[in-house]
Amino acid sequence: MAIHLTNPPPGLYAAKTPSQQQQHRPAGSHPAAAAAAAATVAMPQTASAASSSVAVKKNRQAAPVVVARRRTTAVESGGVALASVWREVQGERDWEGMVGTAAEELHPLLRGEIVRYGELVAATYKAFDLDAASKRYLNCKYGKARMLDEVGMAGAGYEVTRYIYAAPDLAAGPPCPSRWIGYVAVATDEAVRRLGRRDIVVSFRGTVTGSEWVANMMSSLAPARFDPADPRPDVKVESGFLSVYTSDDATCRFTCGSCRNQLLSEVTRLVAKHKHEDVSVTLAGHSMGSSLALLLGYDLAELGLNRDARGRAVPITVFSFAGPRVGNTAFKDRCDELGVKVLRVVNVNDPITKLPGIFLNENSRVLGGKLELPWSSSCYTHVGVELALDFFKARDPACVHDLEAYLGLLKCPKVTKEMKEGEDLISKAKKIVLEQSFDTWRWQMAAIQVGGLVQALGM
């Protein structure tokens, strides 16, 4: 038996009594997912009828995956508004009491915020121009003032202040042109009253272009060296992600400077502008975008750029969707030391979340819980708290890396138990095929990403 979540239209959640709640058990991983996701797209597709369950765990060595029971509730939980507990929702206490044990559920306010930031990431895909004849090809289709409106998020409560562009520096081949990778936005005055603070958001898309696919495959570790005064050569990150973050394209007609310089400049400007208010910095991304979000969070904290007028640290939170590992153990430890809070939403069947470091990772550093192995400093290690989902669709194995599938599962309040084999599965498959709908922009993105991967591999 496995838990399946159906996907009714998103709405408010109604609380259940403890006797009505059902505990979930993660289904086993599906081997077919690994082969399918190797050529899949880092792009939302469909999220209906996904086989699923939910678990949460802190990223500690040999820590057990703990299953969390699901509840549905309203925007306010027990009369508590988001504005009064926003620091806890942003991870001030590592989401203790919101995720973590079988007796406690994913807090409804936290669930709503995860979905909200996920939708701000999904906006980067919807606004991405896939028309090869367009002058904005592989960049944003809309101007900053109307981008969120054009993608159906007019009520998001944010004003986009800057677009961000990036290009990896690949050793072989011609220089790579910069492409639109995401945006910076700040909460409006109206949203501040609801959120309880001035929220600065940076949202990143995942891999699209051929050069980005190549960068994703550059899995060697390289020192980050973000602080010239204290380079910390032991803190290492994946060289491909570092290249996308730090490389500069002098020919870009939309902006100048590296992705890193653009981001540090804009985020520090906004922090300074609102230095007399309560401010938060929230970084969100999908797939490769979650790696860039984590690099930026570490960068801001390492340089001490997250300070308000009173010298207090401005909280930095990363919401990572389907994100790979980014750095080694020293990187993870330094992020923890600096107070960068990371909530990683992962699908246990998504192979991307197990890369890089499929062999050398946090689980292969220590022998017998005592002896640190010689290669421990070269082991990739996940950062932060993990919220583990479990979904897989036989008709569409590539869904395991789908942002829309992730969000659809988190929005879904209805839980049903169904058999995963025999006639139940066949009947369900037939129903899925008959009910299948197609979304043009998602299939366009799928085509362009698969084409980019083929080009990157030289096929």
Tab-separated table of C-alpha atoms in Angstrom:
chain	number	residue	atom	x	y	z
A	1	MET	CA	0.000	0.000	0.000
A	2	ALA	CA	1.131	3.549	-0.651
A	3	ILE	CA	-0.281	6.983	-0.080
A	4	HIS	CA	-1.674	8.763	-3.125
A	5	LEU	CA	-2.581	12.430	-3.049
A	6	THR	CA	-5.217	13.725	-5.420
A	7	ASN	CA	-4.996	17.332	-6.524
A	8	PRO	CA	-8.183	19.370	-6.071
A	9	PRO	CA	-8.122	23.073	-6.922
A	10	PRO	CA	-5.822	25.005	-4.560
A	11	GLY	CA	-7.646	26.686	-1.700
A	12	LEU	CA	-7.736	27.125	2.009
A	13	TYR	CA	-7.122	24.118	4.204
A	14	ALA	CA	-9.641	22.996	6.830
A	15	ALA	CA	-8.175	21.568	10.030
A	16	LYS	CA	-8.855	17.975	11.039
A	17	THR	CA	-8.965	16.446	14.487
A	18	PRO	CA	-6.193	14.034	15.454
A	19	SER	CA	-8.548	11.082	15.042
A	20	GLN	CA	-9.185	12.094	11.441
A	21	GLN	CA	-5.524	12.378	10.534
A	22	GLN	CA	-3.711	9.561	8.773
A	23	GLN	CA	-0.025	8.821	9.026
A	24	HIS	CA	1.887	8.412	5.742
A	25	ARG	CA	4.542	5.902	4.838
A	26	PRO	CA	6.995	6.686	2.024
A	27	ALA	CA	6.727	4.387	-0.954
A	28	GLY	CA	9.871	2.784	-2.317
A	29	SER	CA	12.041	4.521	-4.855
A	30	HIS	CA	11.336	3.797	-8.485
A	31	PRO	CA	14.390	2.790	-10.580
A	32	ALA	CA	12.713	3.971	-13.786
A	33	ALA	CA	12.873	7.529	-12.505
A	34	ALA	CA	16.668	7.744	-12.732
A	35	ALA	CA	16.858	6.947	-16.428
A	36	ALA	CA	13.952	9.209	-17.286
A	37	ALA	CA	15.198	12.192	-15.312
A	38	ALA	CA	18.625	12.126	-16.970
A	39	ALA	CA	17.035	13.617	-20.081
A	40	THR	CA	14.153	15.307	-18.364
A	41	VAL	CA	13.493	18.996	-18.177
A	42	ALA	CA	13.960	21.243	-15.187
A	43	MET	CA	10.493	22.542	-15.880
A	44	PRO	CA	6.980	22.138	-14.471
A	45	GLN	CA	4.670	19.763	-16.338
A	46	THR	CA	1.493	18.319	-14.816
A	47	ALA	CA	0.861	17.478	-11.191
A	48	SER	CA	-2.374	15.462	-11.194
A	49	ALA	CA	-2.766	12.043	-9.668
A	50	ALA	CA	0.768	11.698	-8.355
A	51	SER	CA	1.573	8.782	-6.089
A	52	SER	CA	2.880	10.475	-2.960
A	53	SER	CA	3.710	10.802	0.704
A	54	VAL	CA	5.527	13.332	2.853
A	55	ALA	CA	8.440	13.128	5.301
A	56	VAL	CA	10.785	15.583	6.935
A	57	LYS	CA	14.287	15.299	8.325
A	58	LYS	CA	17.186	17.404	9.542
A	59	ASN	CA	20.320	16.985	7.447
A	60	ARG	CA	22.464	15.122	9.966
A	61	GLN	CA	24.548	12.059	9.374
A	62	ALA	CA	22.547	8.829	9.576
A	63	ALA	CA	19.449	10.766	10.574
A	64	PRO	CA	16.231	8.824	10.006
A	65	VAL	CA	13.588	10.068	7.610
A	66	VAL	CA	10.593	10.847	9.784
A	67	VAL	CA	7.135	10.654	8.318
A	68	ALA	CA	4.890	13.620	9.028
A	69	ARG	CA	1.123	13.381	9.096
A	70	ARG	CA	-0.712	15.734	6.791
A	71	ARG	CA	-3.364	18.180	7.876
A	72	THR	CA	-5.312	20.820	6.033
A	73	THR	CA	-6.045	24.160	7.585
A	74	ALA	CA	-6.744	27.832	6.912
A	75	VAL	CA	-4.229	30.619	6.369
A	76	GLU	CA	-4.265	31.297	10.096
A	77	SER	CA	-3.602	28.361	12.411
A	78	GLY	CA	-5.294	28.499	15.783
A	79	GLY	CA	-5.819	32.225	15.310
A	80	VAL	CA	-2.076	32.843	14.756
A	81	ALA	CA	-1.340	35.142	11.825
A	82	LEU	CA	1.773	34.840	9.670
A	83	ALA	CA	2.876	38.363	10.641
A	84	SER	CA	3.312	37.304	14.276
A	85	VAL	CA	5.362	34.149	13.633
A	86	TRP	CA	7.198	34.967	10.426
A	87	ARG	CA	10.636	34.425	11.962
A	88	GLU	CA	9.731	30.850	12.906
A	89	VAL	CA	8.266	30.247	9.448
A	90	GLN	CA	11.504	31.565	7.935
A	91	GLY	CA	13.473	28.989	9.931
A	92	GLU	CA	14.769	30.965	12.908
A	93	ARG	CA	14.560	27.766	15.007
A	94	ASP	CA	15.245	25.391	12.109
A	95	TRP	CA	11.487	24.847	11.756
A	96	GLU	CA	11.341	23.031	15.082
A	97	GLY	CA	7.718	22.222	15.871
A	98	MET	CA	6.728	22.857	12.242
A	99	VAL	CA	8.454	19.847	10.725
A	100	GLY	CA	10.431	17.097	12.333
A	101	THR	CA	8.523	14.338	14.124
A	102	ALA	CA	5.778	11.870	13.331
A	103	ALA	CA	3.581	13.457	15.998
A	104	GLU	CA	3.858	16.885	14.403
A	105	GLU	CA	2.609	17.881	11.007
A	106	LEU	CA	3.816	20.260	8.367
A	107	HIS	CA	2.585	23.526	9.811
A	108	PRO	CA	-0.149	25.081	7.654
A	109	LEU	CA	1.472	28.507	7.658
A	110	LEU	CA	4.764	26.972	6.564
A	111	ARG	CA	2.993	24.910	3.905
A	112	GLY	CA	1.411	28.056	2.506
A	113	GLU	CA	4.726	29.904	2.417
A	114	ILE	CA	6.518	27.026	0.687
A	115	VAL	CA	3.833	26.977	-2.012
A	116	ARG	CA	3.904	30.765	-2.335
A	117	TYR	CA	7.647	30.907	-2.893
A	118	GLY	CA	7.419	27.922	-5.237
A	119	GLU	CA	4.928	29.834	-7.371
A	120	LEU	CA	7.285	32.814	-7.478
A	121	VAL	CA	9.875	30.414	-8.896
A	122	ALA	CA	7.368	28.977	-11.382
A	123	ALA	CA	6.877	32.530	-12.666
A	124	THR	CA	10.427	32.457	-14.077
A	125	TYR	CA	9.488	29.573	-16.356
A	126	LYS	CA	6.212	31.110	-17.492
A	127	ALA	CA	7.927	34.387	-18.361
A	128	PHE	CA	10.817	32.746	-20.208
A	129	ASP	CA	10.794	33.476	-23.949
A	130	LEU	CA	11.042	30.303	-26.052
A	131	ASP	CA	10.261	31.923	-29.385
A	132	ALA	CA	13.443	31.607	-31.467
A	133	ALA	CA	12.276	34.486	-33.677
A	134	SER	CA	11.891	36.864	-30.746
A	135	LYS	CA	14.472	39.503	-29.897
A	136	ARG	CA	14.120	38.342	-26.293
A	137	TYR	CA	14.726	34.675	-27.086
A	138	LEU	CA	15.887	32.790	-23.968
A	139	ASN	CA	15.287	35.916	-21.903
A	140	CYS	CA	12.227	37.323	-20.149
A	141	LYS	CA	9.253	38.119	-22.363
A	142	TYR	CA	7.997	40.999	-20.222
A	143	GLY	CA	9.212	44.184	-18.616
A	144	LYS	CA	9.768	44.259	-14.847
A	145	ALA	CA	6.692	46.357	-14.115
A	146	ARG	CA	4.244	43.844	-15.596
A	147	MET	CA	6.011	40.486	-15.421
A	148	LEU	CA	4.125	39.091	-12.423
A	149	ASP	CA	0.823	40.358	-13.828
A	150	GLU	CA	1.477	38.661	-17.179
A	151	VAL	CA	2.106	35.265	-15.584
A	152	GLY	CA	-1.077	35.424	-13.516
A	153	MET	CA	0.426	36.640	-10.227
A	154	ALA	CA	-0.955	40.173	-10.068
A	155	GLY	CA	-1.845	39.705	-6.403
A	156	ALA	CA	1.525	38.320	-5.339
A	157	GLY	CA	2.320	41.462	-3.347
A	158	TYR	CA	5.805	42.024	-4.779
A	159	GLU	CA	7.398	44.634	-7.017
A	160	VAL	CA	10.126	43.329	-9.325
A	161	THR	CA	13.148	45.611	-8.999
A	162	ARG	CA	15.782	43.898	-11.141
A	163	TYR	CA	16.273	41.073	-13.621
A	164	ILE	CA	19.276	38.794	-13.216
A	165	TYR	CA	21.365	37.324	-16.039
A	166	ALA	CA	24.019	34.605	-15.945
A	167	ALA	CA	26.390	32.718	-18.221
A	168	PRO	CA	28.731	29.866	-17.304
A	169	ASP	CA	32.402	30.153	-18.225
A	170	LEU	CA	33.149	26.891	-20.011
A	171	ALA	CA	36.753	25.969	-20.725
A	172	ALA	CA	35.943	24.535	-24.150
A	173	GLY	CA	34.069	26.322	-26.902
A	174	PRO	CA	33.171	29.963	-27.541
A	175	PRO	CA	32.045	32.327	-24.740
A	176	CYS	CA	28.495	31.683	-23.546
A	177	PRO	CA	26.020	34.572	-23.803
A	178	SER	CA	24.178	35.652	-20.676
A	179	ARG	CA	20.594	34.486	-20.288
A	180	TRP	CA	17.808	35.600	-17.977
A	181	ILE	CA	18.081	33.461	-14.855
A	182	GLY	CA	15.606	35.115	-12.468
A	183	TYR	CA	14.614	38.301	-10.707
A	184	VAL	CA	14.778	40.299	-7.489
A	185	ALA	CA	11.547	41.609	-5.962
A	186	VAL	CA	10.511	43.391	-2.786
A	187	ALA	CA	7.234	43.190	-0.853
A	188	THR	CA	4.780	46.037	-1.326
A	189	ASP	CA	3.482	48.077	1.618
A	190	GLU	CA	0.233	46.104	1.579
A	191	ALA	CA	2.101	42.789	1.635
A	192	VAL	CA	4.294	44.013	4.504
A	193	ARG	CA	1.213	44.277	6.719
A	194	ARG	CA	0.342	40.661	5.985
A	195	LEU	CA	3.871	39.245	6.088
A	196	GLY	CA	5.004	41.185	9.141
A	197	ARG	CA	8.207	42.419	7.484
A	198	ARG	CA	9.666	43.786	4.245
A	199	ASP	CA	10.519	40.632	2.325
A	200	ILE	CA	13.227	40.746	-0.354
A	201	VAL	CA	12.852	37.801	-2.729
A	202	VAL	CA	15.284	36.422	-5.278
A	203	SER	CA	13.803	33.762	-7.555
A	204	PHE	CA	15.824	31.506	-9.878
A	205	ARG	CA	14.779	29.176	-12.691
A	206	GLY	CA	16.404	25.817	-13.388
A	207	THR	CA	18.528	24.546	-16.274
A	208	VAL	CA	17.429	25.425	-19.822
A	209	THR	CA	20.318	26.156	-22.196
A	210	GLY	CA	22.980	23.792	-23.480
A	211	SER	CA	25.777	25.659	-21.694
A	212	GLU	CA	23.871	25.346	-18.425
A	213	TRP	CA	23.581	21.591	-18.927
A	214	VAL	CA	27.333	21.423	-19.429
A	215	ALA	CA	27.889	23.478	-16.263
A	216	ASN	CA	25.656	21.074	-14.339
A	217	MET	CA	27.981	18.239	-15.327
A	218	MET	CA	31.088	20.018	-13.963
A	219	SER	CA	30.958	18.136	-10.689
A	220	SER	CA	34.469	18.844	-9.395
A	221	LEU	CA	34.752	20.881	-6.191
A	222	ALA	CA	36.384	24.323	-6.235
A	223	PRO	CA	37.057	26.812	-3.401
A	224	ALA	CA	34.352	29.486	-3.245
A	225	ARG	CA	36.686	32.236	-1.912
A	226	PHE	CA	33.898	34.828	-1.678
A	227	ASP	CA	35.527	36.888	1.089
A	228	PRO	CA	38.923	38.264	-0.037
A	229	ALA	CA	39.865	39.000	3.577
A	230	ASP	CA	39.192	35.413	4.629
A	231	PRO	CA	39.042	33.153	1.538
A	232	ARG	CA	38.531	29.893	3.484
A	233	PRO	CA	40.015	27.512	0.874
A	234	ASP	CA	38.473	24.526	2.672
A	235	VAL	CA	34.962	25.741	1.782
A	236	LYS	CA	34.318	24.237	-1.642
A	237	VAL	CA	31.368	24.182	-4.025
A	238	GLU	CA	30.523	22.547	-7.334
A	239	SER	CA	32.605	24.230	-10.041
A	240	GLY	CA	29.769	24.360	-12.584
A	241	PHE	CA	27.363	26.192	-10.260
A	242	LEU	CA	30.198	28.494	-9.188
A	243	SER	CA	30.887	29.287	-12.845
A	244	VAL	CA	27.263	30.247	-13.520
A	245	TYR	CA	27.247	32.406	-10.392
A	246	THR	CA	30.531	34.262	-10.905
A	247	SER	CA	31.193	34.425	-14.668
A	248	ASP	CA	30.755	37.674	-16.571
A	249	ASP	CA	29.507	38.277	-20.113
A	250	ALA	CA	30.693	41.680	-21.308
A	251	THR	CA	28.507	41.462	-24.420
A	252	CYS	CA	25.149	41.157	-22.627
A	253	ARG	CA	22.870	43.965	-23.785
A	254	PHE	CA	20.512	43.731	-20.807
A	255	THR	CA	22.968	44.184	-17.930
A	256	CYS	CA	26.639	44.207	-16.966
A	257	GLY	CA	28.639	42.269	-14.431
A	258	SER	CA	28.392	38.679	-13.266
A	259	CYS	CA	25.295	37.117	-11.811
A	260	ARG	CA	26.962	37.457	-8.415
A	261	ASN	CA	27.710	41.174	-8.795
A	262	GLN	CA	24.191	41.909	-10.009
A	263	LEU	CA	22.675	40.107	-7.033
A	264	LEU	CA	24.957	41.513	-4.327
A	265	SER	CA	24.422	45.021	-5.660
A	266	GLU	CA	20.624	44.820	-5.750
A	267	VAL	CA	20.051	42.932	-2.514
A	268	THR	CA	22.351	45.213	-0.510
A	269	ARG	CA	20.655	48.250	-2.069
A	270	LEU	CA	17.238	47.024	-0.942
A	271	VAL	CA	18.480	46.087	2.539
A	272	ALA	CA	19.942	49.583	2.913
A	273	LYS	CA	16.779	51.217	1.590
A	274	HIS	CA	14.630	49.457	4.201
A	275	LYS	CA	17.227	49.329	6.965
A	276	HIS	CA	14.864	50.857	9.531
A	277	GLU	CA	12.238	48.141	8.994
A	278	ASP	CA	12.061	44.463	9.822
A	279	VAL	CA	13.523	42.845	6.707
A	280	SER	CA	13.957	39.266	5.491
A	281	VAL	CA	15.907	37.941	2.515
A	282	THR	CA	14.244	34.916	0.920
A	283	LEU	CA	15.995	33.028	-1.869
A	284	ALA	CA	14.070	30.427	-3.851
A	285	GLY	CA	14.958	28.265	-6.824
A	286	HIS	CA	14.241	25.048	-8.662
A	287	SER	CA	16.930	22.537	-9.666
A	288	MET	CA	20.053	24.493	-10.682
A	289	GLY	CA	18.285	27.633	-9.459
A	290	SER	CA	18.231	26.288	-5.915
A	291	SER	CA	22.020	25.930	-6.097
A	292	LEU	CA	22.372	29.584	-7.097
A	293	ALA	CA	20.012	30.548	-4.263
A	294	LEU	CA	22.197	28.738	-1.732
A	295	LEU	CA	25.401	30.252	-3.123
A	296	LEU	CA	23.874	33.726	-2.833
A	297	GLY	CA	22.691	33.073	0.721
A	298	TYR	CA	26.153	31.943	1.772
A	299	ASP	CA	27.777	34.851	-0.088
A	300	LEU	CA	25.609	37.505	1.597
A	301	ALA	CA	26.208	36.052	5.050
A	302	GLU	CA	29.934	35.468	4.545
A	303	LEU	CA	30.444	39.099	3.489
A	304	GLY	CA	28.194	40.385	6.288
A	305	LEU	CA	25.910	42.197	3.868
A	306	ASN	CA	22.751	41.124	5.696
A	307	ARG	CA	22.786	43.830	8.385
A	308	ASP	CA	20.171	46.457	9.207
A	309	ALA	CA	20.630	49.976	10.612
A	310	ARG	CA	21.088	48.602	14.156
A	311	GLY	CA	23.680	46.074	13.057
A	312	ARG	CA	21.314	43.137	13.487
A	313	ALA	CA	21.527	40.207	11.105
A	314	VAL	CA	18.773	40.183	8.505
A	315	PRO	CA	17.479	36.586	8.295
A	316	ILE	CA	18.434	34.709	5.133
A	317	THR	CA	16.228	31.771	4.136
A	318	VAL	CA	16.592	29.469	1.133
A	319	PHE	CA	13.598	27.510	-0.162
A	320	SER	CA	15.099	24.854	-2.412
A	321	PHE	CA	12.904	22.825	-4.779
A	322	ALA	CA	14.419	19.656	-6.287
A	323	GLY	CA	17.896	20.976	-5.588
A	324	PRO	CA	21.164	19.056	-6.002
A	325	ARG	CA	24.031	19.118	-3.540
A	326	VAL	CA	26.103	22.308	-3.791
A	327	GLY	CA	29.239	21.996	-1.684
A	328	ASN	CA	31.348	19.931	0.682
A	329	THR	CA	31.032	19.416	4.421
A	330	ALA	CA	32.993	22.595	5.190
A	331	PHE	CA	30.506	24.555	3.063
A	332	LYS	CA	27.579	23.023	4.941
A	333	ASP	CA	29.194	23.720	8.323
A	334	ARG	CA	29.949	27.326	7.370
A	335	CYS	CA	26.355	27.924	6.216
A	336	ASP	CA	25.144	26.590	9.570
A	337	GLU	CA	27.633	28.769	11.435
A	338	LEU	CA	26.529	31.890	9.543
A	339	GLY	CA	22.846	31.165	10.208
A	340	VAL	CA	21.768	30.611	6.603
A	341	LYS	CA	18.510	28.686	6.901
A	342	VAL	CA	17.709	26.167	4.179
A	343	LEU	CA	14.524	24.160	3.672
A	344	ARG	CA	14.981	21.607	0.905
A	345	VAL	CA	11.808	20.255	-0.676
A	346	VAL	CA	12.752	17.007	-2.418
A	347	ASN	CA	11.083	14.044	-4.055
A	348	VAL	CA	12.697	10.816	-2.842
A	349	ASN	CA	12.363	9.457	-6.400
A	350	ASP	CA	14.134	12.447	-7.988
A	351	PRO	CA	17.725	11.487	-8.926
A	352	ILE	CA	18.749	15.145	-9.332
A	353	THR	CA	18.483	15.637	-5.564
A	354	LYS	CA	21.053	12.853	-5.110
A	355	LEU	CA	23.650	14.582	-7.308
A	356	PRO	CA	26.482	15.440	-7.387
A	357	GLY	CA	28.248	13.091	-5.014
A	358	ILE	CA	26.224	9.989	-5.722
A	359	PHE	CA	29.066	7.950	-4.177
A	360	LEU	CA	31.033	10.474	-2.094
A	361	ASN	CA	28.465	12.281	0.045
A	362	GLU	CA	27.461	12.943	3.636
A	363	ASN	CA	26.768	9.238	4.122
A	364	SER	CA	30.290	8.129	3.172
A	365	ARG	CA	32.394	10.473	5.316
A	366	VAL	CA	32.596	8.449	8.519
A	367	LEU	CA	33.162	4.754	9.081
A	368	GLY	CA	31.276	3.167	11.945
A	369	GLY	CA	30.162	6.559	13.201
A	370	LYS	CA	33.684	7.314	14.526
A	371	LEU	CA	36.465	7.133	11.964
A	372	GLU	CA	36.580	10.040	9.502
A	373	LEU	CA	37.689	8.720	6.129
A	374	PRO	CA	40.543	10.334	4.119
A	375	TRP	CA	38.221	11.617	1.408
A	376	SER	CA	35.732	13.255	3.797
A	377	SER	CA	36.714	16.797	2.756
A	378	SER	CA	35.800	15.920	-0.835
A	379	CYS	CA	32.359	14.623	0.031
A	380	TYR	CA	29.337	16.574	-1.171
A	381	THR	CA	26.895	17.346	1.636
A	382	HIS	CA	23.319	18.633	1.625
A	383	VAL	CA	22.602	21.738	3.705
A	384	GLY	CA	19.618	22.403	5.949
A	385	VAL	CA	16.336	20.694	6.754
A	386	GLU	CA	14.762	18.285	4.288
A	387	LEU	CA	11.058	18.017	3.517
A	388	ALA	CA	10.770	14.748	1.614
A	389	LEU	CA	7.890	14.083	-0.761
A	390	ASP	CA	7.301	10.763	-2.479
A	391	PHE	CA	5.594	10.793	-5.863
A	392	PHE	CA	5.920	8.979	-9.168
A	393	LYS	CA	3.706	8.635	-12.225
A	394	ALA	CA	4.060	5.532	-14.387
A	395	ARG	CA	2.805	7.385	-17.454
A	396	ASP	CA	5.301	10.225	-16.949
A	397	PRO	CA	8.477	9.239	-15.051
A	398	ALA	CA	9.995	12.663	-15.739
A	399	CYS	CA	7.464	14.179	-13.317
A	400	VAL	CA	9.783	13.259	-10.449
A	401	HIS	CA	11.697	16.510	-11.104
A	402	ASP	CA	8.650	18.633	-11.922
A	403	LEU	CA	8.161	21.875	-9.985
A	404	GLU	CA	4.429	21.832	-10.667
A	405	ALA	CA	4.231	18.260	-9.362
A	406	TYR	CA	6.021	19.352	-6.193
A	407	LEU	CA	3.655	22.278	-5.683
A	408	GLY	CA	0.575	20.271	-6.611
A	409	LEU	CA	1.359	17.745	-3.909
A	410	LEU	CA	1.946	20.430	-1.288
A	411	LYS	CA	-1.342	22.146	-2.157
A	412	CYS	CA	-3.333	18.923	-2.060
A	413	PRO	CA	-5.345	18.321	1.128
A	414	LYS	CA	-7.082	15.107	0.128
A	415	VAL	CA	-5.476	11.772	0.965
A	416	THR	CA	-6.600	8.399	-0.358
A	417	LYS	CA	-5.080	4.935	-0.147
A	418	GLU	CA	-4.875	2.945	-3.341
A	419	MET	CA	-3.139	-0.226	-4.420
A	420	LYS	CA	-0.146	0.381	-6.692
A	421	GLU	CA	-0.462	-2.799	-8.713
A	422	GLY	CA	-2.928	-4.993	-10.553
A	423	GLU	CA	-6.191	-3.689	-11.928
A	424	ASP	CA	-6.188	-0.613	-9.665
A	425	LEU	CA	-3.060	0.717	-11.361
A	426	ILE	CA	-4.326	-0.181	-14.844
A	427	SER	CA	-7.657	1.515	-14.227
A	428	LYS	CA	-5.921	4.569	-12.864
A	429	ALA	CA	-3.578	4.723	-15.857
A	430	LYS	CA	-6.528	4.607	-18.266
A	431	LYS	CA	-8.249	7.393	-16.356
A	432	ILE	CA	-5.112	9.531	-16.428
A	433	VAL	CA	-4.738	9.144	-20.195
A	434	LEU	CA	-8.366	10.044	-20.777
A	435	GLU	CA	-8.144	13.095	-18.546
A	436	GLN	CA	-4.760	14.279	-19.856
A	437	SER	CA	-4.598	17.976	-20.692
A	438	PHE	CA	-1.733	19.817	-22.356
A	439	ASP	CA	-0.173	23.124	-21.445
A	440	THR	CA	1.598	24.701	-24.407
A	441	TRP	CA	4.286	26.622	-22.544
A	442	ARG	CA	5.322	23.547	-20.552
A	443	TRP	CA	5.728	21.409	-23.660
A	444	GLN	CA	7.655	24.207	-25.358
A	445	MET	CA	10.030	24.303	-22.414
A	446	ALA	CA	10.375	20.531	-22.463
A	447	ALA	CA	11.363	20.595	-26.132
A	448	ILE	CA	13.929	23.357	-25.731
A	449	GLN	CA	15.539	21.744	-22.689
A	450	VAL	CA	15.832	18.303	-24.240
A	451	GLY	CA	17.319	19.950	-27.327
A	452	GLY	CA	19.794	21.814	-25.146
A	453	LEU	CA	20.856	18.617	-23.403
A	454	VAL	CA	21.383	16.840	-26.740
A	455	GLN	CA	23.487	19.762	-27.965
A	456	ALA	CA	25.507	19.810	-24.746
A	457	LEU	CA	26.287	16.126	-25.046
A	458	GLY	CA	27.248	16.524	-28.705
A	459	MET	CA	24.682	14.003	-29.914
